Every structure is written in C-alpha cells, then in structure tokens.
Amino acid sequence: AVVSTQSTWEAVVSTQSTWQAVVSTQSTWGDVTIAGGSTASLAAAITAAEADQNAHICFLELTDWPGGQLTSSGVPALDFGSQNRKPQNMGASFRDLWSHIPGNPGQCWVSTKCYEAQWLMDTWIVPRLAKSPNLTVLLRTAVIDVAYDKASRRVESLTAVQRTPNNAAAEWAVNLSQDLPDWYHGVQSPRFRKTTLTVRSKVFVEATEFGDILGPSGLSYRQGVETPEETSWGTDPSCGQSATLTFFMEVSNSTAPAPSVPPGGGAGLPFSNWDANGHWSWSQVWTYRRNRHPGPGLAGDITQQNWGPEGNHLHNAHLLAAPIAPA
C-alpha cells in the first residue's frame, strides 16, 4: 500500500508529492474509493484491494489508526454475542484478524477477545494494508464536500482535507470535540497543515462514522435497526449508532495521585453505587473490558471503562440523530 502521512507507519509511507500526483484536482483517479473511519471501511479497503489487484483502490481514513471500533474509536474490547463470534458468521478478513489475536489477552468477559489497539495496528492492520500495491491509504483525511449529479444520480467526486500535525507529540492533546471542526476545515490552523484533495472514482463507498458522504450529497438514507430480530423486515428508526465516553486505567507500582473528584455521591457515580445497588463488584467492573493482563496483582493491568447511567453507552446519543425520509 501507498500510505500518505507522517505516522508510525514509516516502512510504508510515501512522500507527499507521490500521492498528490495520484489524487489531485486534475486527476480522474481510481476504481473504488472508500470514505472511512469505521471498522467496515477497513474491511472494505482490504476486500476491494485483494479482490482485484488490477483495480486501483483509494482508502480515505479519518484518523491515523484505521479500524474504527477496533482501534481509533477506543473500544478494543468488542461486544461479541454467541452467534457473531462464530467464524462462519464473519467476513473473511475479519475472521483472519480474529484468529490472529492469541486467546484473550486481557482475559475480559465482555467478549472472547480483548486486546491493545496499538498491538493490533502493528501486528495485523498495517501489514495487511501494506500487502496490496494497488491500495492507496490517505490517513487523517476528512470528506468535506460531495459533487453529486442529480440527473445521472451519481456521486462524481469528493472534496477531502488531509491534515498533518504541526506537533506530532501533541496531536491527541486536546479533546476530540475541540479538534473535529478543524479536521473538516480546509484552512491551515495552528495545529495542522492542510491539503485539499479532489478525489474522482468509478465507485464510492460510504463507510464513515458521521455520514460524510450522505450528508453533503443530499442523498436519502434509512437509519435504524431491524426489529424484532436481525432477520426481520420491520425497522426501528429511533435506534441508531450510539456514542460512549471511554477511558483506560492501569495498575501501577507508583502511588496514585489524589482524584480531582472525591469518590462517593453523585460525582462518583456509577462506581460508588455498584455494590450498594446489588450490581457487580469492583473486580467484575475492572475485568469486564480489561485489555491487558500480565498476571494477578501485577503492574501493567489495563482496563477500559465506558459505563454510563444506561450501561455501556449513552442512549439516544446517536451519531446521526435525526432519521431522514426513507429512500
């Protein structure tokens, strides 16, 4: 793969001039372009590139970690039920990824696999993308506009902004909510250098987290979930992709700093009342989404937490809040 950005992928990074010559305002580039940021976009890029090595595939990744929930979304302890964890119910590339993870590194109990995102990036995602010479990966690239021809009902091109951090060490030093407007703005900023790209393709795949093609294009779409079963024809449009607030904790040999918010009371929820309300013990909470487990009682134990008042995620905090009229 040709990977464009300054990142940890030094072995497969191209120079800026290389990819600008491929994707430019003058070029009709590519056979398939995937607008990404999600787990599905990674699967689409791998599948398209490996299906036909004569096809040119362009993968626009919003962050510097392709994989969505697997990596950059910060939830590398996947919720897997009894059916979707079966190999025969997985796509080929995902099945290969799943078998690559040895056992259950975190010994969590939310899933059969809890792991560290950086490890998966280094040992599977980067090598798998690098296998395909016909795949161009544009990291840190956000779709900001869509040229849609109503007469032919075709998306003709995407306008995207690729950013390069001015200070790589401080790239993730601010909250995502503060950075997102900057990601989607083509003007240079104190934090990022920007390049505006016009991407043309025969086929565009919408696989973003935020509907980056659907929104600007004005295309109608259907949001929701099949109900009452996944195989049902009925839909519930009020059920969308929820958001969550997640953080990680690590067992350390050093003395922990005093918490900025005293435990207990409303400010300490939900952890302060788990036992009192007959829910889970602290041990169960810690191990639920544990990502690393070097051994009982050892420093380096890492757990992920994304609890909220309603459970794992924030109910009604949908990424696409308002359903659009069905297509």
Tab-separated table of N, CA and C in Angstrom, residues 75 79 223 238-247 269-270 289 305-321:
chain	number	residue	atom	x	y	z
A	75	VAL	N	-12.501	1.399	21.610
A	75	VAL	CA	-13.270	0.315	22.222
A	75	VAL	C	-12.708	-1.031	21.745
A	79	ASP	N	-17.943	-6.090	21.970
A	79	ASP	CA	-19.118	-6.837	22.414
A	79	ASP	C	-19.415	-7.903	21.366
A	223	GLN	N	-32.128	4.966	8.401
A	223	GLN	CA	-31.389	4.717	9.633
A	223	GLN	C	-32.238	3.855	10.560
A	238	SER	N	-35.589	4.799	15.421
A	238	SER	CA	-35.080	5.526	16.578
A	238	SER	C	-33.823	4.892	17.156
A	239	CYS	N	-33.464	3.718	16.651
A	239	CYS	CA	-32.289	3.023	17.156
A	239	CYS	C	-31.124	3.243	16.196
A	240	GLY	N	-30.146	4.050	16.596
A	240	GLY	CA	-29.008	4.349	15.747
A	240	GLY	C	-27.699	3.990	16.410
A	241	GLN	N	-26.603	4.380	15.770
A	241	GLN	CA	-25.273	4.132	16.329
A	241	GLN	C	-25.056	5.048	17.525
A	242	SER	N	-24.927	4.468	18.696
A	242	SER	CA	-24.770	5.269	19.900
A	242	SER	C	-23.326	5.691	20.106
A	243	ALA	N	-23.156	6.694	20.935
A	243	ALA	CA	-21.826	7.154	21.328
A	243	ALA	C	-21.552	6.718	22.758
A	244	THR	N	-20.302	6.742	23.133
A	244	THR	CA	-19.928	6.425	24.504
A	244	THR	C	-18.732	7.278	24.902
A	245	LEU	N	-18.498	7.393	26.186
A	245	LEU	CA	-17.331	8.092	26.723
A	245	LEU	C	-16.459	7.046	27.390
A	246	THR	N	-15.241	6.883	26.904
A	246	THR	CA	-14.408	5.789	27.377
A	246	THR	C	-13.084	6.306	27.923
A	247	PHE	N	-12.518	5.565	28.845
A	247	PHE	CA	-11.194	5.893	29.372
A	247	PHE	C	-10.535	4.601	29.828
A	269	LEU	N	-20.547	8.571	40.738
A	269	LEU	CA	-21.302	7.532	40.044
A	269	LEU	C	-20.645	7.234	38.702
A	270	PRO	N	-20.764	6.026	38.163
A	270	PRO	CA	-21.591	4.925	38.691
A	270	PRO	C	-20.848	3.974	39.610
A	289	ARG	N	-13.903	-5.130	30.613
A	289	ARG	CA	-13.268	-4.776	29.347
A	289	ARG	C	-11.748	-4.645	29.529
A	305	GLN	N	-12.981	1.471	30.552
A	305	GLN	CA	-14.298	1.716	31.140
A	305	GLN	C	-15.093	2.635	30.226
A	306	ASN	N	-16.307	2.261	29.936
A	306	ASN	CA	-17.197	3.168	29.221
A	306	ASN	C	-18.620	3.032	29.746
A	307	TRP	N	-18.712	3.072	31.070
A	307	TRP	CA	-20.029	2.987	31.699
A	307	TRP	C	-20.742	4.333	31.645
A	308	GLY	N	-22.043	4.274	31.618
A	308	GLY	CA	-22.870	5.461	31.715
A	308	GLY	C	-24.101	5.124	32.528
A	309	PRO	N	-24.961	6.074	32.755
A	309	PRO	CA	-26.175	5.807	33.532
A	309	PRO	C	-27.033	4.685	32.948
A	310	GLU	N	-26.935	4.477	31.604
A	310	GLU	CA	-27.768	3.458	30.966
A	310	GLU	C	-26.995	2.172	30.675
A	311	GLY	N	-25.700	2.110	31.013
A	311	GLY	CA	-24.937	0.901	30.725
A	311	GLY	C	-23.690	1.211	29.913
A	312	ASN	N	-23.481	0.445	28.820
A	312	ASN	CA	-22.256	0.583	28.037
A	312	ASN	C	-22.170	1.880	27.248
A	313	HIS	N	-23.279	2.460	26.894
A	313	HIS	CA	-23.258	3.615	26.027
A	313	HIS	C	-24.339	4.604	26.444
A	314	LEU	N	-24.359	5.741	25.796
A	314	LEU	CA	-25.316	6.801	26.096
A	314	LEU	C	-26.537	6.624	25.206
A	315	HIS	N	-27.623	6.196	25.777
A	315	HIS	CA	-28.851	6.002	24.995
A	315	HIS	C	-29.293	7.333	24.395
A	316	ASN	N	-29.778	7.265	23.158
A	316	ASN	CA	-30.282	8.427	22.435
A	316	ASN	C	-29.187	9.439	22.094
A	317	ALA	N	-27.911	9.064	22.270
A	317	ALA	CA	-26.810	9.924	21.840
A	317	ALA	C	-26.300	9.396	20.508
A	318	HIS	N	-27.144	9.427	19.489
A	318	HIS	CA	-26.825	8.825	18.203
A	318	HIS	C	-25.939	9.744	17.380
A	319	LEU	N	-25.011	9.145	16.624
A	319	LEU	CA	-24.130	9.928	15.767
A	319	LEU	C	-24.922	10.616	14.666
A	320	LEU	N	-25.931	9.965	14.143
A	320	LEU	CA	-26.864	10.569	13.186
A	320	LEU	C	-28.208	10.670	13.895
A	321	ALA	N	-28.482	11.823	14.471
A	321	ALA	CA	-29.583	11.927	15.420
A	321	ALA	C	-30.955	11.855	14.765
